[in-house]
Amino acid sequence: RDHDRFLRYRTQFKGQRQVYCEKTAHDLVDHDIASVQGHDRWFDRYQALLQRKREAIRSWRTSRATPGAPSDDAPDSELLDLESEGAGRQRPVSAPLGGRRLQAARGEEKQRLREWREEKEAKEAEKADEEERVKQEAAARRTQKEVRSRAEGKARIGNYKESKKAEEDARKRRVEEDKEEAKPRVTVDQLDRIRQRNRRLTEEHTVLIRRKTDQERAQAERVQALLEAATAPSVPRDPSRLTAPTAASVAKREAALKAMGEEETRGYFAIMRPVGGQVLHHATRATPSWRAGM
């Protein structure tokens, strides 16, 4: 219930009114902080009135602690005895004083019975309050135990993670140390031999590069000397070679004429055949400078 939730937070954060009011309002969606604070003030007044009631009952018990006070079952038995005695005998007509005494005794017995019932109700109320207080304290202890258990569980999980991480780091360090120890150690003599070998290889490589450079330079000088000594041939220019038919085209044309059985053929071969020994050229595009005049 809402009041049980309120009592649990009030017991958990005892003396911190703002804290347990905020906690209760956060858990109960249909109540805000103002309503929870109002309920807290009402509960304080209720507790004060309940304490005053207990004190009043205690003082009444003290005042009633006298010899001859009726027990819890005394009123009922005495009342039954008194009624049976009055019913079993005849009251004389000329004894009005005895009737008044009996009526007064019955009034006192009713008063004692009413007081006994009130005392019994007060005891039951006090017992109910005590049971409620015990339940609240048990709920508070369970809540504290749950909170403590959760905190201990989180702490154990954190310690476990930290221990596992420390073990993993230690294992990695051991692996690195083993690798370092497994590496071969170079002595001073081995280091001197390695340096001498590197020096020798460097010198050999330098000699090879110098030798190759000398060979390339000598070859270039020989080629240049041969070029200077050789004379360029004098070949006459023949512009008609650019437009003359090739041997393949002539053979193809003769084979086609022979296959067709006629000497004059129009179409492709008529176009290829020169007219008057000259090829007719109709320029449709710009003629490059190196072909100008051909």
Tab-separated table of C-alpha atoms in Angstrom:
chain	number	residue	atom	x	y	z
A	1	ARG	CA	0.000	0.000	0.000
A	2	ASP	CA	0.946	3.656	-0.332
A	3	HIS	CA	1.115	4.150	3.453
A	4	ASP	CA	3.359	1.087	3.828
A	5	ARG	CA	5.705	2.485	1.209
A	6	PHE	CA	5.716	5.803	3.074
A	7	LEU	CA	6.461	4.084	6.403
A	8	ARG	CA	9.284	2.073	4.864
A	9	TYR	CA	11.080	5.156	3.540
A	10	ARG	CA	10.321	7.067	6.779
A	11	THR	CA	11.982	4.292	8.784
A	12	GLN	CA	14.894	3.931	6.361
A	13	PHE	CA	15.704	7.656	6.246
A	14	LYS	CA	14.753	8.519	9.812
A	15	GLY	CA	15.155	12.204	10.585
A	16	GLN	CA	15.619	13.143	6.883
A	17	ARG	CA	12.130	14.452	6.073
A	18	GLN	CA	12.931	15.874	2.641
A	19	VAL	CA	14.692	12.688	1.518
A	20	TYR	CA	11.976	10.179	2.383
A	21	CYS	CA	9.242	12.516	1.090
A	22	GLU	CA	11.025	12.756	-2.281
A	23	LYS	CA	11.578	8.987	-2.364
A	24	THR	CA	7.905	8.289	-1.637
A	25	ALA	CA	6.695	10.828	-4.213
A	26	HIS	CA	9.040	9.311	-6.808
A	27	ASP	CA	7.649	5.796	-6.249
A	28	LEU	CA	3.964	6.819	-6.032
A	29	VAL	CA	2.950	8.303	-9.382
A	30	ASP	CA	-0.411	9.601	-8.086
A	31	HIS	CA	1.166	11.667	-5.265
A	32	ASP	CA	3.493	14.653	-5.348
A	33	ILE	CA	5.926	15.937	-2.724
A	34	ALA	CA	3.364	18.367	-1.243
A	35	SER	CA	0.790	15.619	-0.641
A	36	VAL	CA	3.438	13.341	0.886
A	37	GLN	CA	4.583	16.141	3.214
A	38	GLY	CA	0.960	16.743	4.257
A	39	HIS	CA	0.553	13.041	5.001
A	40	ASP	CA	3.758	13.160	7.034
A	41	ARG	CA	2.418	16.020	9.160
A	42	TRP	CA	-0.858	14.112	9.654
A	43	PHE	CA	1.058	11.005	10.702
A	44	ASP	CA	3.032	13.050	13.247
A	45	ARG	CA	-0.227	14.334	14.781
A	46	TYR	CA	-1.651	10.813	14.742
A	47	GLN	CA	1.402	9.461	16.561
A	48	ALA	CA	1.154	12.233	19.188
A	49	LEU	CA	-2.554	11.535	19.786
A	50	LEU	CA	-1.876	7.812	19.987
A	51	GLN	CA	0.808	8.430	22.600
A	52	ARG	CA	-1.569	10.590	24.598
A	53	LYS	CA	-4.149	7.817	24.391
A	54	ARG	CA	-1.660	5.273	25.693
A	55	GLU	CA	-0.704	7.568	28.555
A	56	ALA	CA	-4.376	8.078	29.437
A	57	ILE	CA	-4.964	4.309	29.436
A	58	ARG	CA	-1.879	3.793	31.594
A	59	SER	CA	-3.056	6.385	34.119
A	60	TRP	CA	-6.532	4.846	34.150
A	61	ARG	CA	-5.017	1.444	34.839
A	62	THR	CA	-3.032	2.927	37.716
A	63	SER	CA	-6.140	4.486	39.200
A	64	ARG	CA	-8.078	1.215	38.831
A	65	ALA	CA	-5.297	-0.877	40.461
A	66	THR	CA	-7.180	-1.180	43.801
A	67	PRO	CA	-8.227	-4.238	45.869
A	68	GLY	CA	-11.434	-5.858	44.672
A	69	ALA	CA	-11.091	-4.553	41.103
A	70	PRO	CA	-12.870	-6.891	38.642
A	71	SER	CA	-10.890	-9.077	36.317
A	72	ASP	CA	-11.545	-9.435	32.576
A	73	ASP	CA	-14.146	-12.146	33.116
A	74	ALA	CA	-15.585	-10.872	36.415
A	75	PRO	CA	-18.231	-8.476	35.044
A	76	ASP	CA	-20.029	-11.128	33.036
A	77	SER	CA	-20.241	-13.696	35.899
A	78	GLU	CA	-21.271	-11.154	38.520
A	79	LEU	CA	-23.916	-9.726	36.253
A	80	LEU	CA	-25.379	-13.182	35.605
A	81	ASP	CA	-25.419	-13.986	39.352
A	82	LEU	CA	-27.102	-10.706	40.137
A	83	GLU	CA	-29.830	-11.207	37.542
A	84	SER	CA	-30.473	-14.823	38.592
A	85	GLU	CA	-30.774	-13.769	42.255
A	86	GLY	CA	-33.255	-11.026	41.438
A	87	ALA	CA	-35.353	-13.381	39.299
A	88	GLY	CA	-35.421	-16.216	41.882
A	89	ARG	CA	-37.076	-14.363	44.795
A	90	GLN	CA	-40.165	-12.209	45.171
A	91	ARG	CA	-39.605	-8.553	45.968
A	92	PRO	CA	-42.028	-7.334	48.642
A	93	VAL	CA	-44.325	-4.509	47.778
A	94	SER	CA	-43.446	-2.609	50.904
A	95	ALA	CA	-39.719	-2.651	50.182
A	96	PRO	CA	-39.061	0.126	47.659
A	97	LEU	CA	-35.642	0.754	49.178
A	98	GLY	CA	-34.405	-2.721	48.165
A	99	GLY	CA	-35.492	-2.113	44.580
A	100	ARG	CA	-33.591	1.150	44.414
A	101	ARG	CA	-30.539	-0.595	45.794
A	102	LEU	CA	-30.842	-3.308	43.175
A	103	GLN	CA	-31.207	-0.714	40.438
A	104	ALA	CA	-28.174	1.169	41.746
A	105	ALA	CA	-26.189	-2.070	41.865
A	106	ARG	CA	-27.185	-2.851	38.294
A	107	GLY	CA	-26.134	0.667	37.201
A	108	GLU	CA	-22.784	0.248	38.891
A	109	GLU	CA	-22.363	-3.154	37.245
A	110	LYS	CA	-23.189	-1.686	33.852
A	111	GLN	CA	-20.670	1.078	34.474
A	112	ARG	CA	-18.024	-1.471	35.443
A	113	LEU	CA	-18.896	-3.554	32.368
A	114	ARG	CA	-18.608	-0.485	30.119
A	115	GLU	CA	-15.248	0.415	31.661
A	116	TRP	CA	-14.076	-3.181	31.231
A	117	ARG	CA	-15.048	-3.104	27.562
A	118	GLU	CA	-13.265	0.216	27.052
A	119	GLU	CA	-10.161	-1.186	28.739
A	120	LYS	CA	-10.357	-4.284	26.578
A	121	GLU	CA	-10.704	-2.174	23.411
A	122	ALA	CA	-7.762	-0.043	24.539
A	123	LYS	CA	-5.687	-3.186	25.095
A	124	GLU	CA	-6.645	-4.486	21.662
A	125	ALA	CA	-5.785	-1.143	20.073
A	126	GLU	CA	-2.471	-1.081	21.898
A	127	LYS	CA	-1.805	-4.655	20.831
A	128	ALA	CA	-2.645	-3.769	17.221
A	129	ASP	CA	-0.350	-0.745	17.404
A	130	GLU	CA	2.415	-2.923	18.812
A	131	GLU	CA	1.933	-5.473	16.041
A	132	GLU	CA	1.989	-2.685	13.455
A	133	ARG	CA	5.167	-1.295	14.976
A	134	VAL	CA	6.750	-4.766	14.933
A	135	LYS	CA	5.743	-5.187	11.282
A	136	GLN	CA	7.216	-1.802	10.399
A	137	GLU	CA	10.447	-2.585	12.198
A	138	ALA	CA	10.636	-5.981	10.467
A	139	ALA	CA	9.991	-4.333	7.090
A	140	ALA	CA	12.668	-1.737	7.841
A	141	ARG	CA	15.120	-4.481	8.812
A	142	ARG	CA	14.318	-6.397	5.629
A	143	THR	CA	14.821	-3.255	3.573
A	144	GLN	CA	18.125	-2.501	5.253
A	145	LYS	CA	19.176	-6.109	4.790
A	146	GLU	CA	18.293	-5.984	1.082
A	147	VAL	CA	20.174	-2.700	0.625
A	148	ARG	CA	23.174	-4.091	2.479
A	149	SER	CA	23.011	-7.320	0.468
A	150	ARG	CA	22.902	-5.416	-2.821
A	151	ALA	CA	25.819	-3.236	-1.751
A	152	GLU	CA	27.814	-6.292	-0.694
A	153	GLY	CA	27.003	-8.004	-4.006
A	154	LYS	CA	28.180	-4.963	-5.976
A	155	ALA	CA	31.330	-4.804	-3.869
A	156	ARG	CA	32.023	-8.508	-4.468
A	157	ILE	CA	31.507	-8.087	-8.207
A	158	GLY	CA	33.838	-5.068	-8.250
A	159	ASN	CA	36.505	-6.916	-6.280
A	160	TYR	CA	36.192	-9.922	-8.588
A	161	LYS	CA	36.604	-7.753	-11.687
A	162	GLU	CA	39.603	-5.972	-10.200
A	163	SER	CA	41.234	-9.278	-9.218
A	164	LYS	CA	40.652	-10.720	-12.690
A	165	LYS	CA	42.110	-7.606	-14.297
A	166	ALA	CA	45.143	-7.749	-12.002
A	167	GLU	CA	45.653	-11.430	-12.861
A	168	GLU	CA	45.400	-10.689	-16.591
A	169	ASP	CA	47.904	-7.828	-16.313
A	170	ALA	CA	50.295	-10.056	-14.357
A	171	ARG	CA	49.958	-12.798	-16.978
A	172	LYS	CA	50.706	-10.344	-19.797
A	173	ARG	CA	53.766	-9.074	-17.941
A	174	ARG	CA	55.016	-12.625	-17.455
A	175	VAL	CA	54.539	-13.353	-21.172
A	176	GLU	CA	56.469	-10.214	-22.122
A	177	GLU	CA	59.240	-11.086	-19.690
A	178	ASP	CA	59.418	-14.616	-21.101
A	179	LYS	CA	59.677	-13.223	-24.631
A	180	GLU	CA	62.457	-10.876	-23.573
A	181	GLU	CA	64.313	-13.707	-21.893
A	182	ALA	CA	63.858	-15.967	-24.934
A	183	LYS	CA	65.474	-13.434	-27.267
A	184	PRO	CA	69.112	-14.317	-28.128
A	185	ARG	CA	71.739	-12.175	-26.476
A	186	VAL	CA	74.329	-10.622	-28.822
A	187	THR	CA	77.858	-10.720	-27.452
A	188	VAL	CA	80.564	-8.153	-28.156
A	189	ASP	CA	82.399	-10.475	-30.604
A	190	GLN	CA	79.180	-11.160	-32.506
A	191	LEU	CA	78.473	-7.448	-32.696
A	192	ASP	CA	81.967	-6.778	-34.131
A	193	ARG	CA	81.540	-9.507	-36.759
A	194	ILE	CA	78.135	-8.101	-37.744
A	195	ARG	CA	79.637	-4.633	-38.163
A	196	GLN	CA	82.513	-5.950	-40.263
A	197	ARG	CA	80.120	-7.889	-42.473
A	198	ASN	CA	77.918	-4.848	-42.983
A	199	ARG	CA	80.971	-2.748	-43.849
A	200	ARG	CA	82.170	-5.337	-46.389
A	201	LEU	CA	78.748	-5.629	-48.010
A	202	THR	CA	78.521	-1.852	-48.285
A	203	GLU	CA	81.888	-1.623	-49.971
A	204	GLU	CA	81.026	-4.414	-52.434
A	205	HIS	CA	77.765	-2.746	-53.282
A	206	THR	CA	79.531	0.562	-53.852
A	207	VAL	CA	82.070	-1.110	-56.178
A	208	LEU	CA	79.293	-2.782	-58.173
A	209	ILE	CA	77.441	0.501	-58.605
A	210	ARG	CA	80.638	2.285	-59.710
A	211	ARG	CA	81.455	-0.517	-62.173
A	212	LYS	CA	77.988	-0.458	-63.669
A	213	THR	CA	78.156	3.332	-64.048
A	214	ASP	CA	81.515	3.070	-65.847
A	215	GLN	CA	80.164	0.408	-68.221
A	216	GLU	CA	77.133	2.497	-69.107
A	217	ARG	CA	79.292	5.555	-69.727
A	218	ALA	CA	81.705	3.544	-71.945
A	219	GLN	CA	78.798	2.099	-73.929
A	220	ALA	CA	77.321	5.557	-74.454
A	221	GLU	CA	80.693	6.850	-75.672
A	222	ARG	CA	81.019	3.949	-78.177
A	223	VAL	CA	77.549	4.541	-79.541
A	224	GLN	CA	78.217	8.251	-79.906
A	225	ALA	CA	81.498	7.529	-81.735
A	226	LEU	CA	79.768	5.133	-84.148
A	227	LEU	CA	77.070	7.676	-84.848
A	228	GLU	CA	79.644	10.351	-85.583
A	229	ALA	CA	81.629	8.039	-87.872
A	230	ALA	CA	78.646	6.746	-89.916
A	231	THR	CA	77.360	8.776	-92.960
A	232	ALA	CA	73.657	9.283	-93.518
A	233	PRO	CA	72.327	7.680	-96.826
A	234	SER	CA	70.950	10.021	-99.478
A	235	VAL	CA	67.507	8.746	-100.448
A	236	PRO	CA	65.531	10.649	-103.095
A	237	ARG	CA	62.064	11.739	-102.142
A	238	ASP	CA	59.168	10.169	-104.074
A	239	PRO	CA	55.858	11.882	-103.184
A	240	SER	CA	53.879	9.584	-105.474
A	241	ARG	CA	54.539	6.637	-103.216
A	242	LEU	CA	51.945	8.009	-100.769
A	243	THR	CA	49.122	7.704	-103.328
A	244	ALA	CA	50.329	4.716	-105.403
A	245	PRO	CA	48.377	1.443	-104.992
A	246	THR	CA	50.015	-1.308	-103.039
A	247	ALA	CA	50.836	-4.736	-104.402
A	248	ALA	CA	48.075	-6.275	-102.317
A	249	SER	CA	45.431	-3.882	-103.617
A	250	VAL	CA	46.571	-4.469	-107.243
A	251	ALA	CA	46.429	-8.242	-106.816
A	252	LYS	CA	43.016	-8.025	-105.206
A	253	ARG	CA	41.699	-5.859	-108.057
A	254	GLU	CA	43.027	-8.143	-110.763
A	255	ALA	CA	41.528	-11.197	-109.061
A	256	ALA	CA	38.154	-9.490	-108.811
A	257	LEU	CA	38.219	-8.463	-112.492
A	258	LYS	CA	39.191	-11.910	-113.532
A	259	ALA	CA	36.403	-13.456	-111.471
A	260	MET	CA	33.765	-11.128	-112.870
A	261	GLY	CA	34.934	-11.562	-116.509
A	262	GLU	CA	34.849	-7.932	-117.437
A	263	GLU	CA	37.574	-5.356	-117.664
A	264	GLU	CA	35.575	-2.245	-116.891
A	265	THR	CA	33.722	-2.502	-113.587
A	266	ARG	CA	31.905	0.251	-111.915
A	267	GLY	CA	31.615	0.625	-108.179
A	268	TYR	CA	34.358	0.027	-105.723
A	269	PHE	CA	37.062	-0.984	-108.231
A	270	ALA	CA	36.113	1.861	-110.613
A	271	ILE	CA	36.746	4.276	-107.824
A	272	MET	CA	40.071	2.654	-107.004
A	273	ARG	CA	41.212	2.684	-110.626
A	274	PRO	CA	43.209	5.846	-111.515
A	275	VAL	CA	41.925	8.016	-114.313
A	276	GLY	CA	44.717	8.941	-116.756
A	277	GLY	CA	47.315	7.545	-114.398
A	278	GLN	CA	46.484	10.095	-111.697
A	279	VAL	CA	44.441	9.633	-108.534
A	280	LEU	CA	41.707	12.209	-108.185
A	281	HIS	CA	41.649	13.630	-104.679
A	282	HIS	CA	38.777	15.725	-103.462
A	283	ALA	CA	39.752	17.369	-100.241
A	284	THR	CA	36.870	17.440	-97.760
A	285	ARG	CA	38.938	18.203	-94.692
A	286	ALA	CA	41.764	20.537	-93.876
A	287	THR	CA	45.057	19.319	-95.388
A	288	PRO	CA	47.958	19.161	-92.957
A	289	SER	CA	50.987	21.314	-93.667
A	290	TRP	CA	53.273	18.356	-94.327
A	291	ARG	CA	50.975	17.188	-97.134
A	292	ALA	CA	50.466	20.565	-98.746
A	293	GLY	CA	51.302	20.487	-102.478
A	294	MET	CA	51.198	16.685	-102.863
